PDB file of C-alpha atoms and ligand atoms in Angstrom:
ATOM      1  CA  MET Y 199       3.922  17.325 -20.775  1.00 92.00           C
ATOM      2  CA  GLU Y 200       7.548  16.486 -21.483  1.00 94.00           C
ATOM      3  CA  PHE Y 201       8.237  20.122 -22.327  1.00 95.00           C
ATOM      4  CA  TYR Y 202       8.067  20.901 -18.589  1.00 96.00           C
ATOM      5  CA  GLU Y 203      11.271  18.910 -17.999  1.00 94.00           C
ATOM      6  CA  GLY Y 204      13.663  21.253 -16.193  1.00 92.00           C
ATOM      7  CA  ILE Y 205      11.208  24.142 -15.631  1.00 94.00           C
ATOM      8  CA  PRO Y 206      11.221  24.695 -11.865  1.00 93.00           C
ATOM      9  CA  GLY Y 207       7.963  25.576 -10.127  1.00 94.00           C
ATOM     10  CA  THR Y 208       4.473  24.508  -9.178  1.00 97.00           C
ATOM     11  CA  VAL Y 209       1.293  23.765 -11.125  1.00 97.00           C
ATOM     12  CA  GLY Y 210      -0.212  27.111 -10.037  1.00 97.00           C
ATOM     13  CA  GLY Y 211       2.839  29.073 -11.175  1.00 96.00           C
ATOM     14  CA  ALA Y 212       2.971  27.221 -14.495  1.00 97.00           C
ATOM     15  CA  ILE Y 213      -0.658  28.098 -15.259  1.00 97.00           C
ATOM     16  CA  VAL Y 214      -0.409  31.759 -14.202  1.00 96.00           C
ATOM     17  CA  MET Y 215       2.812  32.204 -16.204  1.00 94.00           C
ATOM     18  CA  ASN Y 216       1.670  30.003 -19.100  1.00 95.00           C
ATOM     19  CA  ALA Y 217       5.021  28.272 -18.690  1.00 95.00           C
ATOM     20  CA  GLY Y 218       6.406  26.555 -21.721  1.00 94.00           C
ATOM     21  CA  ALA Y 219       9.409  25.442 -23.693  1.00 93.00           C
ATOM     22  CA  HIS Y 220      10.353  23.753 -26.965  1.00 91.00           C
ATOM     23  CA  GLY Y 221       7.363  25.288 -28.786  1.00 91.00           C
ATOM     24  CA  CYS Y 222       4.738  24.080 -26.265  1.00 95.00           C
ATOM     25  CA  ASN Y 223       3.039  25.881 -23.418  1.00 96.00           C
ATOM     26  CA  THR Y 224       0.649  25.235 -20.559  1.00 97.00           C
ATOM     27  CA  SER Y 225      -2.465  26.642 -22.238  1.00 96.00           C
ATOM     28  CA  GLN Y 226      -2.175  24.010 -24.994  1.00 96.00           C
ATOM     29  CA  ILE Y 227      -2.626  21.098 -22.580  1.00 97.00           C
ATOM     30  CA  LEU Y 228      -4.846  22.659 -19.918  1.00 97.00           C
ATOM     31  CA  GLU Y 229      -8.418  21.362 -19.735  1.00 97.00           C
ATOM     32  CA  THR Y 230      -9.705  23.038 -16.589  1.00 98.00           C
ATOM     33  CA  VAL Y 231      -8.321  24.982 -13.683  1.00 98.00           C
ATOM     34  CA  THR Y 232     -10.016  25.298 -10.320  1.00 98.00           C
ATOM     35  CA  VAL Y 233      -9.470  28.583  -8.505  1.00 98.00           C
ATOM     36  CA  LEU Y 234     -10.520  29.992  -5.172  1.00 98.00           C
ATOM     37  CA  ASN Y 235     -11.896  33.473  -5.831  1.00 97.00           C
ATOM     38  CA  LEU Y 236     -10.683  35.605  -2.932  1.00 96.00           C
ATOM     39  CA  LYS Y 237     -13.337  38.271  -3.556  1.00 96.00           C
ATOM     40  CA  THR Y 238     -16.343  35.956  -3.409  1.00 97.00           C
ATOM     41  CA  TRP Y 239     -14.731  33.040  -1.536  1.00 97.00           C
ATOM     42  CA  LYS Y 240     -16.264  30.779  -4.158  1.00 97.00           C
ATOM     43  CA  ILE Y 241     -14.595  27.911  -5.980  1.00 98.00           C
ATOM     44  CA  GLU Y 242     -14.652  28.450  -9.753  1.00 97.00           C
ATOM     45  CA  ILE Y 243     -13.817  25.969 -12.486  1.00 98.00           C
ATOM     46  CA  LEU Y 244     -12.352  27.736 -15.525  1.00 97.00           C
ATOM     47  CA  THR Y 245     -11.558  26.422 -18.978  1.00 95.00           C
ATOM     48  CA  PRO Y 246      -8.856  27.965 -21.202  1.00 93.00           C
ATOM     49  CA  LYS Y 247     -11.664  29.909 -22.952  1.00 94.00           C
ATOM     50  CA  ASP Y 248     -12.294  31.814 -19.712  1.00 96.00           C
ATOM     51  CA  ILE Y 249      -8.647  32.850 -19.480  1.00 96.00           C
ATOM     52  CA  ASN Y 250      -6.551  34.936 -21.851  1.00 95.00           C
ATOM     53  CA  PHE Y 251      -3.186  33.293 -22.245  1.00 95.00           C
ATOM     54  CA  GLY Y 252      -0.272  35.005 -23.919  1.00 90.00           C
ATOM     55  CA  TYR Y 253       3.451  34.537 -24.048  1.00 87.00           C
ATOM     56  CA  ARG Y 254       4.399  33.848 -20.385  1.00 89.00           C
ATOM     57  CA  ILE Y 255       1.291  35.621 -19.220  1.00 89.00           C
ATOM     58  CA  SER Y 256      -2.328  34.920 -18.324  1.00 94.00           C
ATOM     59  CA  THR Y 257      -5.289  36.855 -17.004  1.00 95.00           C
ATOM     60  CA  ILE Y 258      -5.384  34.815 -13.788  1.00 96.00           C
ATOM     61  CA  ASN Y 259      -4.747  37.432 -11.125  1.00 93.00           C
ATOM     62  CA  PRO Y 260      -2.986  35.850  -8.116  1.00 92.00           C
ATOM     63  CA  THR Y 261      -4.142  38.632  -5.820  1.00 91.00           C
ATOM     64  CA  GLU Y 262      -7.737  37.545  -6.450  1.00 95.00           C
ATOM     65  CA  GLN Y 263      -7.577  33.962  -7.681  1.00 97.00           C
ATOM     66  CA  ILE Y 264      -5.660  31.089  -6.118  1.00 97.00           C
ATOM     67  CA  VAL Y 265      -5.109  28.062  -8.317  1.00 98.00           C
ATOM     68  CA  ILE Y 266      -5.924  24.998  -6.268  1.00 98.00           C
ATOM     69  CA  CYS Y 267      -6.307  22.265  -8.854  1.00 97.00           C
ATOM     70  CA  ALA Y 268      -5.951  21.666 -12.586  1.00 98.00           C
ATOM     71  CA  LYS Y 269      -6.751  19.035 -15.162  1.00 98.00           C
ATOM     72  CA  PHE Y 270      -4.394  18.480 -18.103  1.00 97.00           C
ATOM     73  CA  ARG Y 271      -4.883  16.660 -21.380  1.00 95.00           C
ATOM     74  CA  MET Y 272      -2.118  14.152 -22.019  1.00 92.00           C
ATOM     75  CA  ASN Y 273      -1.230  11.936 -24.944  1.00 90.00           C
ATOM     76  CA  THR Y 274      -0.632   8.272 -24.310  1.00 94.00           C
ATOM     77  CA  ASP Y 275       2.738   6.845 -25.225  1.00 96.00           C
ATOM     78  CA  THR Y 276       5.211   4.274 -23.964  1.00 97.00           C
ATOM     79  CA  GLU Y 277       7.262   5.103 -20.902  1.00 96.00           C
ATOM     80  CA  ALA Y 278      10.446   4.698 -22.952  1.00 97.00           C
ATOM     81  CA  SER Y 279       9.366   7.293 -25.553  1.00 97.00           C
ATOM     82  CA  ILE Y 280       8.257   9.757 -22.900  1.00 96.00           C
ATOM     83  CA  ARG Y 281      11.513   9.374 -20.992  1.00 96.00           C
ATOM     84  CA  SER Y 282      13.493   9.748 -24.182  1.00 97.00           C
ATOM     85  CA  ARG Y 283      11.763  13.072 -25.025  1.00 96.00           C
ATOM     86  CA  MET Y 284      12.322  14.282 -21.466  1.00 96.00           C
ATOM     87  CA  LYS Y 285      16.001  13.389 -21.715  1.00 96.00           C
ATOM     88  CA  GLU Y 286      16.312  15.206 -25.025  1.00 96.00           C
ATOM     89  CA  ASN Y 287      14.701  18.345 -23.561  1.00 95.00           C
ATOM     90  CA  ASN Y 288      16.947  18.112 -20.537  1.00 94.00           C
ATOM     91  CA  THR Y 289      20.059  17.828 -22.694  1.00 95.00           C
ATOM     92  CA  ILE Y 290      19.088  20.930 -24.691  1.00 94.00           C
ATOM     93  CA  ARG Y 291      18.478  22.852 -21.461  1.00 94.00           C
ATOM     94  CA  ARG Y 292      21.816  21.810 -19.959  1.00 93.00           C
ATOM     95  CA  ARG Y 293      23.614  22.849 -23.129  1.00 93.00           C
ATOM     96  CA  THR Y 294      21.931  26.235 -23.513  1.00 94.00           C
ATOM     97  CA  GLN Y 295      21.141  27.462 -19.990  1.00 94.00           C
ATOM     98  CA  PRO Y 296      23.256  28.118 -16.876  1.00 95.00           C
ATOM     99  CA  ILE Y 297      21.325  25.570 -14.839  1.00 91.00           C
ATOM    100  CA  LYS Y 298      24.080  25.095 -12.272  1.00 92.00           C
ATOM    101  CA  ASP Y 299      24.107  28.789 -11.318  1.00 95.00           C
ATOM    102  CA  PRO Y 300      21.392  30.379  -9.176  1.00 95.00           C
ATOM    103  CA  SER Y 301      19.043  32.473 -11.334  1.00 95.00           C
ATOM    104  CA  ALA Y 302      15.381  33.373 -11.743  1.00 94.00           C
ATOM    105  CA  GLY Y 303      15.270  31.940 -15.268  1.00 94.00           C
ATOM    106  CA  CYS Y 304      14.809  34.188 -18.288  1.00 94.00           C
ATOM    107  CA  THR Y 305      14.957  37.829 -17.251  1.00 95.00           C
ATOM    108  CA  PHE Y 306      12.977  39.246 -20.194  1.00 94.00           C
ATOM    109  CA  ARG Y 307      10.178  38.028 -22.415  1.00 90.00           C
ATOM    110  CA  ASN Y 308      11.028  37.683 -26.076  1.00 91.00           C
ATOM    111  CA  PRO Y 309       9.905  40.990 -27.630  1.00 92.00           C
ATOM    112  CA  LEU Y 310       7.064  40.698 -30.122  1.00 85.00           C
ATOM    113  CA  GLU Y 311       8.438  43.661 -32.110  1.00 86.00           C
ATOM    114  CA  LEU Y 312      11.569  41.803 -33.223  1.00 87.00           C
ATOM    115  CA  ASN Y 313      11.874  38.365 -34.680  1.00 87.00           C
ATOM    116  CA  LEU Y 314      14.705  37.578 -32.276  1.00 92.00           C
ATOM    117  CA  PRO Y 315      14.731  36.007 -28.811  1.00 94.00           C
ATOM    118  CA  ALA Y 316      15.735  38.343 -25.975  1.00 96.00           C
ATOM    119  CA  GLY Y 317      18.837  36.215 -25.311  1.00 97.00           C
ATOM    120  CA  LYS Y 318      20.124  36.706 -28.861  1.00 97.00           C
ATOM    121  CA  ILE Y 319      19.417  40.449 -28.737  1.00 97.00           C
ATOM    122  CA  LEU Y 320      21.314  40.769 -25.467  1.00 98.00           C
ATOM    123  CA  GLU Y 321      24.169  38.662 -26.776  1.00 97.00           C
ATOM    124  CA  SER Y 322      24.404  40.910 -29.838  1.00 97.00           C
ATOM    125  CA  ILE Y 323      24.848  44.002 -27.661  1.00 97.00           C
ATOM    126  CA  GLY Y 324      27.664  42.276 -25.758  1.00 97.00           C
ATOM    127  CA  ALA Y 325      25.731  41.830 -22.501  1.00 98.00           C
ATOM    128  CA  LYS Y 326      27.253  38.469 -21.554  1.00 98.00           C
ATOM    129  CA  LYS Y 327      29.316  38.771 -18.362  1.00 97.00           C
ATOM    130  CA  TRP Y 328      28.159  42.316 -17.586  1.00 98.00           C
ATOM    131  CA  THR Y 329      28.453  42.414 -13.811  1.00 98.00           C
ATOM    132  CA  ILE Y 330      27.013  44.742 -11.195  1.00 97.00           C
ATOM    133  CA  GLY Y 331      27.858  43.824  -7.617  1.00 96.00           C
ATOM    134  CA  ASP Y 332      27.383  40.074  -7.517  1.00 96.00           C
ATOM    135  CA  ALA Y 333      24.765  39.982 -10.288  1.00 97.00           C
ATOM    136  CA  GLN Y 334      26.106  38.873 -13.651  1.00 98.00           C
ATOM    137  CA  VAL Y 335      24.663  38.306 -17.112  1.00 98.00           C
ATOM    138  CA  SER Y 336      25.361  34.631 -17.741  1.00 98.00           C
ATOM    139  CA  SER Y 337      28.084  33.785 -20.222  1.00 97.00           C
ATOM    140  CA  VAL Y 338      26.009  30.764 -21.297  1.00 97.00           C
ATOM    141  CA  HIS Y 339      22.705  32.566 -22.028  1.00 97.00           C
ATOM    142  CA  ALA Y 340      22.482  36.366 -22.082  1.00 98.00           C
ATOM    143  CA  ASN Y 341      18.844  36.407 -20.897  1.00 98.00           C
ATOM    144  CA  PHE Y 342      19.826  34.873 -17.538  1.00 97.00           C
ATOM    145  CA  ILE Y 343      21.126  36.922 -14.617  1.00 97.00           C
ATOM    146  CA  ILE Y 344      23.079  34.739 -12.224  1.00 97.00           C
ATOM    147  CA  ASN Y 345      23.986  35.341  -8.604  1.00 97.00           C
ATOM    148  CA  LEU Y 346      27.745  35.070  -8.096  1.00 97.00           C
ATOM    149  CA  GLY Y 347      27.319  34.850  -4.340  1.00 95.00           C
ATOM    150  CA  SER Y 348      25.632  37.710  -2.583  1.00 95.00           C
ATOM    151  CA  ALA Y 349      23.798  39.690  -5.266  1.00 95.00           C
ATOM    152  CA  ASN Y 350      21.030  41.872  -3.866  1.00 91.00           C
ATOM    153  CA  SER Y 351      17.944  43.347  -5.503  1.00 87.00           C
ATOM    154  CA  GLN Y 352      19.781  46.612  -6.208  1.00 87.00           C
ATOM    155  CA  ASP Y 353      22.497  44.803  -8.176  1.00 91.00           C
ATOM    156  CA  VAL Y 354      19.863  42.917 -10.175  1.00 92.00           C
ATOM    157  CA  CYS Y 355      17.707  46.009 -10.803  1.00 90.00           C
ATOM    158  CA  LYS Y 356      20.711  48.039 -11.979  1.00 91.00           C
ATOM    159  CA  LEU Y 357      21.774  45.252 -14.306  1.00 95.00           C
ATOM    160  CA  ILE Y 358      18.236  44.891 -15.696  1.00 94.00           C
ATOM    161  CA  SER Y 359      18.176  48.643 -16.227  1.00 91.00           C
ATOM    162  CA  LYS Y 360      21.486  48.580 -18.107  1.00 94.00           C
ATOM    163  CA  MET Y 361      20.267  45.703 -20.300  1.00 96.00           C
ATOM    164  CA  GLN Y 362      17.012  47.560 -21.062  1.00 94.00           C
ATOM    165  CA  GLU Y 363      18.696  50.900 -21.766  1.00 93.00           C
ATOM    166  CA  THR Y 364      21.311  49.464 -24.103  1.00 96.00           C
ATOM    167  CA  THR Y 365      18.716  47.424 -26.010  1.00 95.00           C
ATOM    168  CA  LEU Y 366      16.496  50.491 -26.318  1.00 94.00           C
ATOM    169  CA  GLU Y 367      19.433  52.481 -27.693  1.00 95.00           C
ATOM    170  CA  LYS Y 368      20.502  49.851 -30.216  1.00 95.00           C
ATOM    171  CA  TYR Y 369      17.159  48.292 -31.244  1.00 95.00           C
ATOM    172  CA  ASN Y 370      14.595  50.881 -30.133  1.00 94.00           C
ATOM    173  CA  VAL Y 371      12.832  48.125 -28.174  1.00 93.00           C
ATOM    174  CA  LEU Y 372      12.125  48.163 -24.447  1.00 92.00           C
ATOM    175  CA  LEU Y 373      12.582  44.629 -23.114  1.00 93.00           C
ATOM    176  CA  LYS Y 374       9.803  43.604 -20.713  1.00 90.00           C
ATOM    177  CA  PRO Y 375      10.807  41.583 -17.664  1.00 89.00           C
ATOM    178  CA  GLU Y 376       9.515  38.015 -17.461  1.00 88.00           C
ATOM    179  CA  VAL Y 377      10.636  37.802 -13.822  1.00 88.00           C
ATOM    180  CA  LYS Y 378       8.158  39.161 -11.323  1.00 81.00           C
ATOM    181  CA  PRO Y 379       9.123  41.601  -8.589  1.00 78.00           C
ATOM    182  CA  LEU Y 380       8.292  40.618  -5.023  1.00 78.00           C
ATOM    183  CA  GLY Y 381       9.046  42.878  -2.081  1.00 76.00           C
ATOM    184  CA  ILE Y 382       9.941  46.435  -1.265  1.00 77.00           C
ATOM    185  CA  PHE Y 383      11.796  48.486  -3.865  1.00 76.00           C
ATOM    186  CA  ASP Y 384      13.035  52.051  -4.216  1.00 76.00           C
ATOM    187  CA  LYS Y 385      11.067  54.007  -6.807  1.00 72.00           C
ATOM    188  CA  SER Y 386      14.214  54.127  -8.972  1.00 72.00           C
ATOM    189  CA  GLU Y 387      14.351  50.321  -8.906  1.00 71.00           C
ATOM    190  CA  ALA Y 388      10.635  49.752  -9.383  1.00 67.00           C
ATOM    191  CA  ILE Y 389      10.655  51.816 -12.559  1.00 66.00           C
ATOM    192  CA  ILE Y 390      12.204  48.966 -14.544  1.00 72.00           C
ATOM    193  CA  TRP Y 391       8.949  47.092 -14.111  1.00 68.00           C
ATOM    194  CA  THR Y 392       6.410  49.874 -14.150  1.00 63.00           C
ATOM    195  CA  ASN Y 393       7.884  51.455 -17.288  1.00 57.00           C
ATOM    196  CA  ALA Y 394       7.887  48.258 -19.218  1.00 56.00           C
ATOM    197  CA  ASP Y 395       4.881  46.354 -18.030  1.00 56.00           C
ATOM    198  CA  GLN Y 396       1.361  47.459 -17.356  1.00 48.00           C
ATOM    199  CA  THR Y 397       0.316  43.983 -16.174  1.00 51.00           C
ATOM    200  CA  LEU Y 398       1.504  44.541 -12.653  1.00 47.00           C
ATOM    201  CA  SER Y 399      -1.729  43.265 -11.155  1.00 46.00           C
ATOM    202  CA  ASN Y 400       0.091  39.967 -11.499  1.00 47.00           C
ATOM    203  CA  SER Y 401       2.922  41.062  -9.225  1.00 51.00           C
ATOM    204  CA  PHE Y 402       3.492  41.962  -5.633  1.00 53.00           C
ATOM    205  CA  ILE Y 403       5.472  45.172  -5.479  1.00 55.00           C
ATOM    206  CA  ILE Y 404       5.704  47.832  -2.831  1.00 56.00           C
ATOM    207  CA  THR Y 405       7.624  51.046  -3.433  1.00 55.00           C
ATOM    208  CA  LYS Y 406       9.140  53.137  -0.680  1.00 54.00           C
TER     209      LYS Y 406
HETATM  210  C1  LIG K  81      16.553  28.007 -14.209  1.00 51.07           C
HETATM  211  C2  LIG K  81      15.165  28.399 -14.621  1.00 51.07           C
HETATM  212  C3  LIG K  81      14.692  28.022 -15.868  1.00 51.07           C
HETATM  213  C4  LIG K  81      13.407  28.392 -16.270  1.00 51.07           C
HETATM  214  N1  LIG K  81      12.964  27.995 -17.499  1.00 51.07           N
HETATM  215  C5  LIG K  81      11.722  28.311 -17.882  1.00 51.07           C
HETATM  216  C6  LIG K  81      11.221  27.877 -19.154  1.00 51.07           C
HETATM  217  O1  LIG K  81      11.883  27.206 -19.930  1.00 51.07           O
HETATM  218  N2  LIG K  81       9.953  28.220 -19.480  1.00 51.07           N
HETATM  219  C7  LIG K  81       9.153  28.957 -18.649  1.00 51.07           C
HETATM  220  O2  LIG K  81       8.003  29.219 -19.010  1.00 51.07           O
HETATM  221  N3  LIG K  81       9.612  29.389 -17.455  1.00 51.07           N
HETATM  222  C8  LIG K  81      10.856  29.085 -17.049  1.00 51.07           C
HETATM  223  N4  LIG K  81      11.319  29.511 -15.838  1.00 51.07           N
HETATM  224  C9  LIG K  81      10.466  30.389 -15.011  1.00 51.07           C
HETATM  225  C10 LIG K  81       9.612  29.637 -13.955  1.00 51.07           C
HETATM  226  O3  LIG K  81      10.167  28.398 -13.643  1.00 51.07           O
HETATM  227  C11 LIG K  81       8.191  29.449 -14.470  1.00 51.07           C
HETATM  228  O4  LIG K  81       7.588  30.701 -14.717  1.00 51.07           O
HETATM  229  C12 LIG K  81       7.342  28.676 -13.462  1.00 51.07           C
HETATM  230  O5  LIG K  81       6.128  28.314 -14.072  1.00 51.07           O
HETATM  231  C13 LIG K  81       7.073  29.482 -12.204  1.00 51.07           C
HETATM  232  O6  LIG K  81       6.411  28.636 -11.270  1.00 51.07           O
HETATM  233  P1  LIG K  81       6.415  28.938  -9.708  1.00 51.07           P
HETATM  234  O7  LIG K  81       5.540  27.928  -9.079  1.00 51.07           O
HETATM  235  O8  LIG K  81       7.818  29.055  -9.230  1.00 51.07           O
HETATM  236  O9  LIG K  81       5.705  30.359  -9.670  1.00 51.07           O
HETATM  237  P2  LIG K  81       6.247  31.715  -9.052  1.00 51.07           P
HETATM  238  O10 LIG K  81       7.419  32.173  -9.847  1.00 51.07           O
HETATM  239  O11 LIG K  81       6.355  31.559  -7.588  1.00 51.07           O
HETATM  240  O12 LIG K  81       5.002  32.645  -9.372  1.00 51.07           O
HETATM  241  C14 LIG K  81       4.723  33.075 -10.680  1.00 51.07           C
HETATM  242  C15 LIG K  81       3.381  33.804 -10.638  1.00 51.07           C
HETATM  243  O13 LIG K  81       2.349  32.857 -10.390  1.00 51.07           O
HETATM  244  C16 LIG K  81       1.619  33.215  -9.229  1.00 51.07           C
HETATM  245  N5  LIG K  81       1.224  31.953  -8.572  1.00 51.07           N
HETATM  246  C17 LIG K  81       2.025  30.927  -8.195  1.00 51.07           C
HETATM  247  N6  LIG K  81       1.284  29.925  -7.676  1.00 51.07           N
HETATM  248  C18 LIG K  81      -0.018  30.333  -7.731  1.00 51.07           C
HETATM  249  C19 LIG K  81      -1.269  29.748  -7.349  1.00 51.07           C
HETATM  250  N7  LIG K  81      -1.364  28.530  -6.818  1.00 51.07           N
HETATM  251  N8  LIG K  81      -2.400  30.472  -7.548  1.00 51.07           N
HETATM  252  C20 LIG K  81      -2.346  31.712  -8.093  1.00 51.07           C
HETATM  253  N9  LIG K  81      -1.200  32.315  -8.475  1.00 51.07           N
HETATM  254  C21 LIG K  81      -0.055  31.633  -8.294  1.00 51.07           C
HETATM  255  C22 LIG K  81       2.569  34.079  -8.405  1.00 51.07           C
HETATM  256  O14 LIG K  81       1.866  34.947  -7.553  1.00 51.07           O
HETATM  257  C23 LIG K  81       3.294  34.835  -9.503  1.00 51.07           C
HETATM  258  O15 LIG K  81       2.546  35.938  -9.978  1.00 51.07           O
HETATM  259  C24 LIG K  81      12.587  29.159 -15.411  1.00 51.07           C
HETATM  260  C25 LIG K  81      13.067  29.536 -14.147  1.00 51.07           C
HETATM  261  C26 LIG K  81      14.339  29.158 -13.755  1.00 51.07           C
HETATM  262  C27 LIG K  81      14.820  29.569 -12.391  1.00 51.07           C
END
């Protein structure tokens, strides 16, 4: 479980997103997950075989299934070794991510089409420090958009759009957002998600 060190969030979010780091992810240690099915109002106990997990994605649909409990498989080890691995993971994160700046984490999933992480692709197109309004591509990690103070959803959507368009031009790959939209968006803003991702059942998005 040490890979979770530094990943903000809840157990439910980690399962739905198949959160992971350092080569490990939630599906690898999950034994069972208990959900409340909002269609039947029944409690269901699922095993990883009942769920399709992918890279930062799962088939648990939060509009129909609420994660209320989970059982994880853990390896036994000494407290000192566990703490040492956590510290190591934390050090890597502090060195490679803008953890002091407000952000939503990685903006895009790593594209399966290229053998390169999204951050490296974005760095190669010179995206670091691109700024729209108060939203800026981090100078530490090009897959993070940070809020310089009062960034709004329009700033972030425009920046995401610019990052997608430039990557499409240079690599012929459309980066798919890892962040999930929540709220009311203009159609022109919503398109950055709907174009790239057909798994929107996992999101809460209203267009006006
Ligand atoms: C600085 C930073 C670093 C990050 N680093 C990583 C990283 O290294 N690896 C990684 O995988 N992620 C990373 N993330 C992303 C994020 O932390 C993870 O995706 C995390 O698992 C989200 O958990 P959450 O509880 O905040 O879920 P939310 O973001 O609130 O929700 C995610 C999804 O899960 C659903 N959901 C949440 N709780 C439940 C529930 N109980 N039942 C049903 N559905 C639910 C929501 O509806 C939504 O669709 C990072 C984020 C930040 C800000």
